[in-house]
PDB file of C-alpha atoms in Angstrom:
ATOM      1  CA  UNK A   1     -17.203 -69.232 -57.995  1.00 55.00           C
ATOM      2  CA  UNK A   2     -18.154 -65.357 -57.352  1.00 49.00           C
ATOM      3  CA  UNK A   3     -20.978 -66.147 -59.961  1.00 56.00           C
ATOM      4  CA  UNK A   4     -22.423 -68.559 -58.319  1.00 52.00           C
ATOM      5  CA  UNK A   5     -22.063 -67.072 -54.758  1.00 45.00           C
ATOM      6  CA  UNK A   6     -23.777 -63.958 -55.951  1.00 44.00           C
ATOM      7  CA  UNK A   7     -26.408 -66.355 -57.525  1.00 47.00           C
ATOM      8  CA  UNK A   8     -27.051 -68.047 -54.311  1.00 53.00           C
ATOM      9  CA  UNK A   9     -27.675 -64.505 -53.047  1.00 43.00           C
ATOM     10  CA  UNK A  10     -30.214 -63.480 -55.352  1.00 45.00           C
ATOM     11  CA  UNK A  11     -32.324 -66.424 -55.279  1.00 42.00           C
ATOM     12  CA  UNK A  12     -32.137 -66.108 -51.148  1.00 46.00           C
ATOM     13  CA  UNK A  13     -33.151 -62.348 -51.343  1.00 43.00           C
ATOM     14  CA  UNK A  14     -36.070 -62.944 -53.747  1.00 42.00           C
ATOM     15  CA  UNK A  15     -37.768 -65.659 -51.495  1.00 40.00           C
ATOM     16  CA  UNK A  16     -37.299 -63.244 -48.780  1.00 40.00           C
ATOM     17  CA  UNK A  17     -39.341 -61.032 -50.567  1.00 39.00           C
ATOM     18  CA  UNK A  18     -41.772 -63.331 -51.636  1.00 39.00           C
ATOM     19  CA  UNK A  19     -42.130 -64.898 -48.191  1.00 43.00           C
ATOM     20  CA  UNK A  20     -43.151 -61.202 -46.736  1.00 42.00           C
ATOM     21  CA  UNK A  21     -45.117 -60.516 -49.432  1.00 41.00           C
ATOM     22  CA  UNK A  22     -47.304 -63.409 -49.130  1.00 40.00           C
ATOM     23  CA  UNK A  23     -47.055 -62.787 -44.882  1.00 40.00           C
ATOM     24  CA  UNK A  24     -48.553 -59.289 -45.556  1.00 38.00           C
ATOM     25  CA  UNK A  25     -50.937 -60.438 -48.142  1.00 37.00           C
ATOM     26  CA  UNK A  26     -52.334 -62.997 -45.519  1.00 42.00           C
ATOM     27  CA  UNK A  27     -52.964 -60.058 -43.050  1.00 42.00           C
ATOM     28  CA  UNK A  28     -54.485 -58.041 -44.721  1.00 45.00           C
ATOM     29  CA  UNK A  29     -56.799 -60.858 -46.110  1.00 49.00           C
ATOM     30  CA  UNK A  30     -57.096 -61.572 -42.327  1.00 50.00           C
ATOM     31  CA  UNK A  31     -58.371 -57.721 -42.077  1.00 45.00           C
ATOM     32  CA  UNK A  32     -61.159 -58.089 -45.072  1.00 51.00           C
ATOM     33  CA  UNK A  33     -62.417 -61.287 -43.150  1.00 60.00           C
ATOM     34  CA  UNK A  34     -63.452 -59.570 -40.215  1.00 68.00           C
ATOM     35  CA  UNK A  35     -67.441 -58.775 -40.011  1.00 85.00           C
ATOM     36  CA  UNK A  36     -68.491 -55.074 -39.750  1.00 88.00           C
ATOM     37  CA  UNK A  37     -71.598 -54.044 -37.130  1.00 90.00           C
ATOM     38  CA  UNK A  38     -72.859 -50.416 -37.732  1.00 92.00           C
ATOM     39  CA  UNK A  39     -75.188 -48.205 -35.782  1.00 94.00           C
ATOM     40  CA  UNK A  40     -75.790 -45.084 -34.628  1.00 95.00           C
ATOM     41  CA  UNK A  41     -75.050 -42.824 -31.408  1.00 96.00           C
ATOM     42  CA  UNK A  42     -78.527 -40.382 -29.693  1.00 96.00           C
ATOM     43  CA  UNK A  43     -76.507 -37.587 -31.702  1.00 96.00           C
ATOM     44  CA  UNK A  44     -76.906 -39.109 -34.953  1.00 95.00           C
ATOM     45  CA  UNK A  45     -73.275 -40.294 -35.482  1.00 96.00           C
ATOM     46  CA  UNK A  46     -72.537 -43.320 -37.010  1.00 94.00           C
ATOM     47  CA  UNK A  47     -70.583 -46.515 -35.381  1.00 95.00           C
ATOM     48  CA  UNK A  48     -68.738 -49.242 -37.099  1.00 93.00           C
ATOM     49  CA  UNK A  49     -67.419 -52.013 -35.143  1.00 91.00           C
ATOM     50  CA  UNK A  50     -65.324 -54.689 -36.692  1.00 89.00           C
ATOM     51  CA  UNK A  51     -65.467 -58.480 -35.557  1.00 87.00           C
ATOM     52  CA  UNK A  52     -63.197 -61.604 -35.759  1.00 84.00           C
ATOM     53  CA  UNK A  53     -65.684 -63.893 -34.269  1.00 82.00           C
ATOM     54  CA  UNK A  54     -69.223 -63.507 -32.903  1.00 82.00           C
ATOM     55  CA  UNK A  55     -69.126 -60.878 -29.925  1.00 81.00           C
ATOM     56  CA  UNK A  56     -65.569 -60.435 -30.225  1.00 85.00           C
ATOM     57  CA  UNK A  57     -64.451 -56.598 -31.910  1.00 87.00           C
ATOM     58  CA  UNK A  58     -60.841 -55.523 -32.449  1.00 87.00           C
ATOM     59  CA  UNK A  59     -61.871 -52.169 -33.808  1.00 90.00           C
ATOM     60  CA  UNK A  60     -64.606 -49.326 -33.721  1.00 92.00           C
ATOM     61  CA  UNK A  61     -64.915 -45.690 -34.941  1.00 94.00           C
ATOM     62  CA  UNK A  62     -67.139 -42.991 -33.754  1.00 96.00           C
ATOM     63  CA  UNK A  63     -67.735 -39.720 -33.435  1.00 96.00           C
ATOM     64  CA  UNK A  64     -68.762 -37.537 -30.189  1.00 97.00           C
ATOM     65  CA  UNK A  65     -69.734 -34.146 -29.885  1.00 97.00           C
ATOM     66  CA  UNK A  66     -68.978 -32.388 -26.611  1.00 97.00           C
ATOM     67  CA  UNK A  67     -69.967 -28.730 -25.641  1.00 97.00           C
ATOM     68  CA  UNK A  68     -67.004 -26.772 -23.598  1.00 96.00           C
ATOM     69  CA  UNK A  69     -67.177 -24.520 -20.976  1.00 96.00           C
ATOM     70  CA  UNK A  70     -66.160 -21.658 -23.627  1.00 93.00           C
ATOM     71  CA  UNK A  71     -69.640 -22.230 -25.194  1.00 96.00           C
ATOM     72  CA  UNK A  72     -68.457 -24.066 -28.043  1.00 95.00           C
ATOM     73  CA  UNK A  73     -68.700 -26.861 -29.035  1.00 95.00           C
ATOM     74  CA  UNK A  74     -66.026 -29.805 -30.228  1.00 92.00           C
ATOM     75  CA  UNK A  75     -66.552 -32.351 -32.719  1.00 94.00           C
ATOM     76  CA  UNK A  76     -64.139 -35.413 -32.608  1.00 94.00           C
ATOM     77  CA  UNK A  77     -63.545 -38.399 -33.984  1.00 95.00           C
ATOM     78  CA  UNK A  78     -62.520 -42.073 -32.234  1.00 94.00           C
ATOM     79  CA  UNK A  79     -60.415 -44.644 -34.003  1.00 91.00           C
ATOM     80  CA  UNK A  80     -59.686 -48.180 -31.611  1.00 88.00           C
ATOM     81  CA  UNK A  81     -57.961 -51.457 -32.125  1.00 86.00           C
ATOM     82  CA  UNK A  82     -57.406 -53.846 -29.521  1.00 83.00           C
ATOM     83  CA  UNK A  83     -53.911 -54.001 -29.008  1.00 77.00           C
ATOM     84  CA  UNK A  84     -52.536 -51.459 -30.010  1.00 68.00           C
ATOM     85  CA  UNK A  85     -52.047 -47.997 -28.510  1.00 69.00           C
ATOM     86  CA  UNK A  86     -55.361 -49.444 -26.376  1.00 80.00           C
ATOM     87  CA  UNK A  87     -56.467 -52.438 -24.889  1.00 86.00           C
ATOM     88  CA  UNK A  88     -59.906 -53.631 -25.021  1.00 90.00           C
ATOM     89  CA  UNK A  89     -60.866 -54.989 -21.393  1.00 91.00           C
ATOM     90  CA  UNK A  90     -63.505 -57.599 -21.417  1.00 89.00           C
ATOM     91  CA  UNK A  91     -65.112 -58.765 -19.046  1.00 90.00           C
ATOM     92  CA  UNK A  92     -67.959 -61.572 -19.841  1.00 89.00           C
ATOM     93  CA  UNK A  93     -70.074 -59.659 -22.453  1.00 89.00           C
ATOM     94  CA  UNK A  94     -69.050 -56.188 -20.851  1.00 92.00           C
ATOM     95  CA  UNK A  95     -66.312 -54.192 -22.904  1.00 93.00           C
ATOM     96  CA  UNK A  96     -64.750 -50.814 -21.714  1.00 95.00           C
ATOM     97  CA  UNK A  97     -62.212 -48.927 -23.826  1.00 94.00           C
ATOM     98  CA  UNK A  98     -60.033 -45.695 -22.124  1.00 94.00           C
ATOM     99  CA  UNK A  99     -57.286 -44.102 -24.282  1.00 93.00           C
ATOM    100  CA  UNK A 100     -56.116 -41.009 -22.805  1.00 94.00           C
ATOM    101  CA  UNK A 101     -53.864 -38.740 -24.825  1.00 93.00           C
ATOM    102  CA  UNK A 102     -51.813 -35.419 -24.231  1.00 95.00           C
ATOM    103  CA  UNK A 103     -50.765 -33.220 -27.073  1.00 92.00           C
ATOM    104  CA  UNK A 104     -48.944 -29.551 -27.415  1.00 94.00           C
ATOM    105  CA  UNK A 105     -50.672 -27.408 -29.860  1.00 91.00           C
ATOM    106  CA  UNK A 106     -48.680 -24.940 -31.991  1.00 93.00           C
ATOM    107  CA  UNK A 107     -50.087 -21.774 -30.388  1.00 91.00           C
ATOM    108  CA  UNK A 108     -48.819 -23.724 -26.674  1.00 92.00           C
ATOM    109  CA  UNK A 109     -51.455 -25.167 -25.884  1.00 94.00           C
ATOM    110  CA  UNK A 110     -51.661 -28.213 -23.937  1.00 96.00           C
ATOM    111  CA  UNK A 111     -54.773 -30.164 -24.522  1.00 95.00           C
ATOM    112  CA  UNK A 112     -55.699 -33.948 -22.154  1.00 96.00           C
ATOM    113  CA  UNK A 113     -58.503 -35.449 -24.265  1.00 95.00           C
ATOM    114  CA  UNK A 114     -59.959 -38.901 -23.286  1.00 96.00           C
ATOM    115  CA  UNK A 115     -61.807 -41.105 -24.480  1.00 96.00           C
ATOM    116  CA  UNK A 116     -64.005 -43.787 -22.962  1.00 96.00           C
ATOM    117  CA  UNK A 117     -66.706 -46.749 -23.604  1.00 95.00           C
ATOM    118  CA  UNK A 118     -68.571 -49.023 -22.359  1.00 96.00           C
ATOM    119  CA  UNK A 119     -70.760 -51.846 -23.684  1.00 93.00           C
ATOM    120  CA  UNK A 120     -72.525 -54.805 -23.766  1.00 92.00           C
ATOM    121  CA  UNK A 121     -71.857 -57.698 -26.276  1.00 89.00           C
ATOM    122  CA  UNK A 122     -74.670 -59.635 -27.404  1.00 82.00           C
ATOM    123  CA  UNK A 123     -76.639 -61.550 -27.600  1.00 82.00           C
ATOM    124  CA  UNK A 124     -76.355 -61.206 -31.280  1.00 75.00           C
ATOM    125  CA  UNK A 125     -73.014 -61.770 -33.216  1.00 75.00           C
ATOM    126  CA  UNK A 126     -72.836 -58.004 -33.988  1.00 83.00           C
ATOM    127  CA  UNK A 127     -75.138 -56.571 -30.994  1.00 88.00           C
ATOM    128  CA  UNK A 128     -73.874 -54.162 -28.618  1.00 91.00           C
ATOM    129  CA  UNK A 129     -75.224 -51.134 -26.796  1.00 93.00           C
ATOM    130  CA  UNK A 130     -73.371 -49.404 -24.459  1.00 95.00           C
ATOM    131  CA  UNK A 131     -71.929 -45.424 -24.226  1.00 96.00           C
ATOM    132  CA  UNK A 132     -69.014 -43.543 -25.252  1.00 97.00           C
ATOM    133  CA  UNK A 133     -67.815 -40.076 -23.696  1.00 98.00           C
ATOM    134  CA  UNK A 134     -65.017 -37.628 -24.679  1.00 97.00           C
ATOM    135  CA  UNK A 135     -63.601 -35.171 -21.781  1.00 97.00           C
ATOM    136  CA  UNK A 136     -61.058 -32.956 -22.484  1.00 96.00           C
ATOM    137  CA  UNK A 137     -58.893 -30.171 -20.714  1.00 96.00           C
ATOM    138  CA  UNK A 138     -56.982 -27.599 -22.708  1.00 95.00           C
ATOM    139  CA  UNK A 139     -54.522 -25.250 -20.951  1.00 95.00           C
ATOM    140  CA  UNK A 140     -53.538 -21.889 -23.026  1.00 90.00           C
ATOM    141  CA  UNK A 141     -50.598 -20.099 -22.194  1.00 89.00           C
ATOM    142  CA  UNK A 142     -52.275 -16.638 -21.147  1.00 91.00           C
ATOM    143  CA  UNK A 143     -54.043 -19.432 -18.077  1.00 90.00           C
ATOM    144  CA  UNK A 144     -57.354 -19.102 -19.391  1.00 92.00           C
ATOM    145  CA  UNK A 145     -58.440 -22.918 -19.394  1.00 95.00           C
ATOM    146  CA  UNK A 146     -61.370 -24.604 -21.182  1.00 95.00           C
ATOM    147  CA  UNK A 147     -63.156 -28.111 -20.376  1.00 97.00           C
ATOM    148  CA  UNK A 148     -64.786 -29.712 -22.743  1.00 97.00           C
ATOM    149  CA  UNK A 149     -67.681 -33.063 -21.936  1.00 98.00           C
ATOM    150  CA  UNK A 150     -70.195 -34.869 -23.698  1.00 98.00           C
ATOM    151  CA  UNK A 151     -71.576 -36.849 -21.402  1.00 97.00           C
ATOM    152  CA  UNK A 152     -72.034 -40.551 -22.036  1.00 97.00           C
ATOM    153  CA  UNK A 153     -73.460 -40.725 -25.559  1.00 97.00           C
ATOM    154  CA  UNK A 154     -75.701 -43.637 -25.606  1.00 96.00           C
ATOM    155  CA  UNK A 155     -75.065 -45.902 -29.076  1.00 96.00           C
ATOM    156  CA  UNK A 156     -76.471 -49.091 -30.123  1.00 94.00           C
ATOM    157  CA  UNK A 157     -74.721 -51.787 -33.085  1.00 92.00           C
ATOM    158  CA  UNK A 158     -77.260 -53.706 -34.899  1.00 87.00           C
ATOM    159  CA  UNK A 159     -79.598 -53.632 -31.976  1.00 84.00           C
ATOM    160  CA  UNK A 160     -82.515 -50.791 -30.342  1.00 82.00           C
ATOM    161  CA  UNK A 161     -80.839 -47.560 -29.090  1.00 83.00           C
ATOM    162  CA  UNK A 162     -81.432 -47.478 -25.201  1.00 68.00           C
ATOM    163  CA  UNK A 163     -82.543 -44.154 -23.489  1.00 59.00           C
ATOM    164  CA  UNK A 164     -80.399 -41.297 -22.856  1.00 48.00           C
ATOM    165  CA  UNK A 165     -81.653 -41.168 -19.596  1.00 46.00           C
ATOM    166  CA  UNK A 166     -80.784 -44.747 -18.818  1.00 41.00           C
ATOM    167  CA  UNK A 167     -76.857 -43.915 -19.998  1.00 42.00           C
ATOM    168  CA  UNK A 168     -76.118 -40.407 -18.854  1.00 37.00           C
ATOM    169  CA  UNK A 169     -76.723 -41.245 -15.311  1.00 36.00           C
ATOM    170  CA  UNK A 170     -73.078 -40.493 -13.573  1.00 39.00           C
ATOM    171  CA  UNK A 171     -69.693 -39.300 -15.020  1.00 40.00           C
ATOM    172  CA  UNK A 172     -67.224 -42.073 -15.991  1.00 42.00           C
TER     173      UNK A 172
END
């Protein structure tokens, strides 16, 4: 009787594991499904957007370089997915993306970065032209403070890159 109790256990425990195997198998197959868009941003960066139907991204990467009020300048990359930590607002074929985060440094620094886009969908399946723009605060514990902005960076997926001039119009 134990025997064939423990038995009935096993085989229940391997079609668990089968069952999320083949769940997590499906979702990632779900993942390589989705179409990529790439572009570029006026300071050369590169843009990926990913797409589960025409006009319709879950996910982009970019990268934005902003100048701070120290003189430097900051480099930093942008990783989204609808959903997650951030929503993706649509609105029609208009997108806008915020994510906003806070962070202590080691050497007590407090540092507000955010990040924000804008766009247009369309009207091709991977089209969309729009701008992205990184502000950022950092706090040091001595009180000396540094701001960091680079402006909306125009970019443009599988379609002409609009003017600067057109984009950079007013802060977001």
């Amino acid at each position: 009787m134990f025997r064939g109790l423990l038995g009935i256990v096993a085989v229940g425990l391997l079609v668990l594991v089968v069952q999320r195997a083949a769940a997590s198998h499906s979702a990632d197959a779900d993942w390589l499904k989705l179409t990529e868009g790439h572009g570029r941003t006026v300071q050369g960066a590169a843009v990926e957007m990913r797409f589960d139907r025409p006009a319709h991204p879950l996910a982009f990467r970019v990268q934005v370089r902003a100048r701070c009020s120290s003189g430097s300048s900051w480099d930093a990359r942008w990783s989204a997915f609808d959903g997650t930590a951030i929503r993706f607002h649509r609105s029609g074929r208009g997108l806008r993306v915020v994510e906003i985060s806070d962070k202590r440094y080691d050497d007590g620094t407090f540092g507000q970065i955010v990040f924000s886009m804008r766009a247009t969908l369309g009207p091709g399946a991977k089209q969309v032209r729009g701008w992205v723009r990184l502000t950022a605060g950092f706090s040091h514990d001595d009180g000396a403070s540094t701001a960091c902005d680079s402006g909306r960076v125009a970019f443009a997926i599988d379609a002409p890159l609009a003017s600067t001039r057109a984009t950079s119009a007013r802060p977001s």
